[in-house]
Amino acid sequence: MLWEGLKLMGVGMTAVMIFLMLLIACIEWVKYFNRNFTALELQTQKSHRKSRDSPTKNEASPAVPVEVFAAAINAFEADNKSS
C-alpha cells in the first residue's frame, strides 16, 4: 500500500512539473513573439512622455477675446433697456 502511494505521488509530481515547464515555455514563446510590439510600445510611451513634459508653444487661443464678448453683452443689454 505504501508503494502505490509513492507511485501515485511520483506520477502526480511529474505531471505537475511537466505542466509547469509547458507553462513557462508558453510564456517565453509569447514573450518572443511580442518583443517587437513591446519595444514599439515603450518607444511610443517615451515620445508621449516627452511631448507631455515639454511646454506647448502653440496653445490654442480663442479667436475672440473674452473682453469683446463682455462689451457686446453690455451694449446689447444697454440697447434693450433703452428701447
Coordinates of C-alpha atoms in Angstrom, one line a residue:
M1 CA 0.0 0.0 0.0
L2 CA 2.8 2.4 0.7
W3 CA 4.4 1.5 -2.6
E4 CA 1.2 2.5 -4.5
G5 CA 1.1 5.8 -2.6
L6 CA 4.7 6.6 -3.6
K7 CA 4.0 5.7 -7.2
L8 CA 0.9 8.0 -7.2
M9 CA 2.9 10.8 -5.7
G10 CA 5.7 10.4 -8.3
V11 CA 3.2 10.4 -11.1
G12 CA 1.4 13.4 -9.7
M13 CA 4.5 15.4 -9.1
T14 CA 5.8 14.5 -12.6
A15 CA 2.6 15.7 -14.1
V16 CA 2.7 19.0 -12.2
M17 CA 6.4 19.6 -13.2
I18 CA 5.6 18.9 -16.9
F19 CA 2.6 21.2 -16.7
L20 CA 4.7 24.0 -15.1
M21 CA 7.5 23.5 -17.7
L22 CA 5.0 23.8 -20.5
L23 CA 3.5 26.9 -19.0
I24 CA 6.9 28.5 -18.7
A25 CA 7.7 27.5 -22.3
C26 CA 4.4 29.1 -23.5
I27 CA 5.1 32.3 -21.6
E28 CA 8.6 32.5 -23.2
W29 CA 7.0 31.8 -26.6
V30 CA 4.5 34.7 -26.2
K31 CA 7.3 37.0 -25.0
Y32 CA 9.4 36.1 -28.0
F33 CA 6.5 36.9 -30.5
N34 CA 5.6 40.1 -28.7
R35 CA 9.1 41.5 -28.5
N36 CA 8.7 44.0 -31.4
F37 CA 5.3 45.2 -30.1
T38 CA 6.8 45.7 -26.6
A39 CA 9.7 47.8 -28.0
L40 CA 7.3 49.8 -30.1
E41 CA 5.0 50.4 -27.1
L42 CA 7.9 51.6 -25.0
Q43 CA 9.1 54.0 -27.7
T44 CA 5.5 55.4 -28.0
Q45 CA 5.3 55.9 -24.3
K46 CA 8.6 57.7 -24.2
S47 CA 7.6 60.0 -27.0
H48 CA 4.3 60.8 -25.3
R49 CA 6.1 61.5 -22.1
K50 CA 8.5 63.9 -23.9
S51 CA 5.7 65.7 -25.6
R52 CA 3.7 66.0 -22.5
D53 CA 6.6 67.3 -20.4
S54 CA 7.7 69.8 -23.0
P55 CA 6.0 73.2 -22.9
T56 CA 3.5 73.7 -25.7
K57 CA 4.3 76.6 -27.9
N58 CA 1.1 76.7 -29.9
E59 CA -1.5 76.9 -27.3
A60 CA -4.9 77.4 -28.7
S61 CA -6.1 80.9 -28.0
P62 CA -9.7 81.9 -28.5
A63 CA -10.4 83.7 -31.8
V64 CA -12.3 86.5 -30.0
P65 CA -11.1 87.7 -26.5
V66 CA -13.4 87.5 -23.6
E67 CA -13.4 91.3 -23.2
V68 CA -15.0 91.6 -26.6
F69 CA -17.9 89.3 -25.6
A70 CA -18.4 91.2 -22.4
A71 CA -18.5 94.5 -24.3
A72 CA -21.0 93.1 -26.8
I73 CA -23.3 91.8 -24.0
N74 CA -23.2 95.2 -22.2
A75 CA -24.0 97.0 -25.4
F76 CA -26.9 94.6 -26.1
E77 CA -28.3 94.9 -22.6
A78 CA -28.0 98.7 -22.7
D79 CA -29.7 98.8 -26.1
N80 CA -32.6 96.7 -24.8
K81 CA -33.1 98.8 -21.7
S82 CA -33.3 102.0 -23.7
S83 CA -35.9 100.5 -26.1

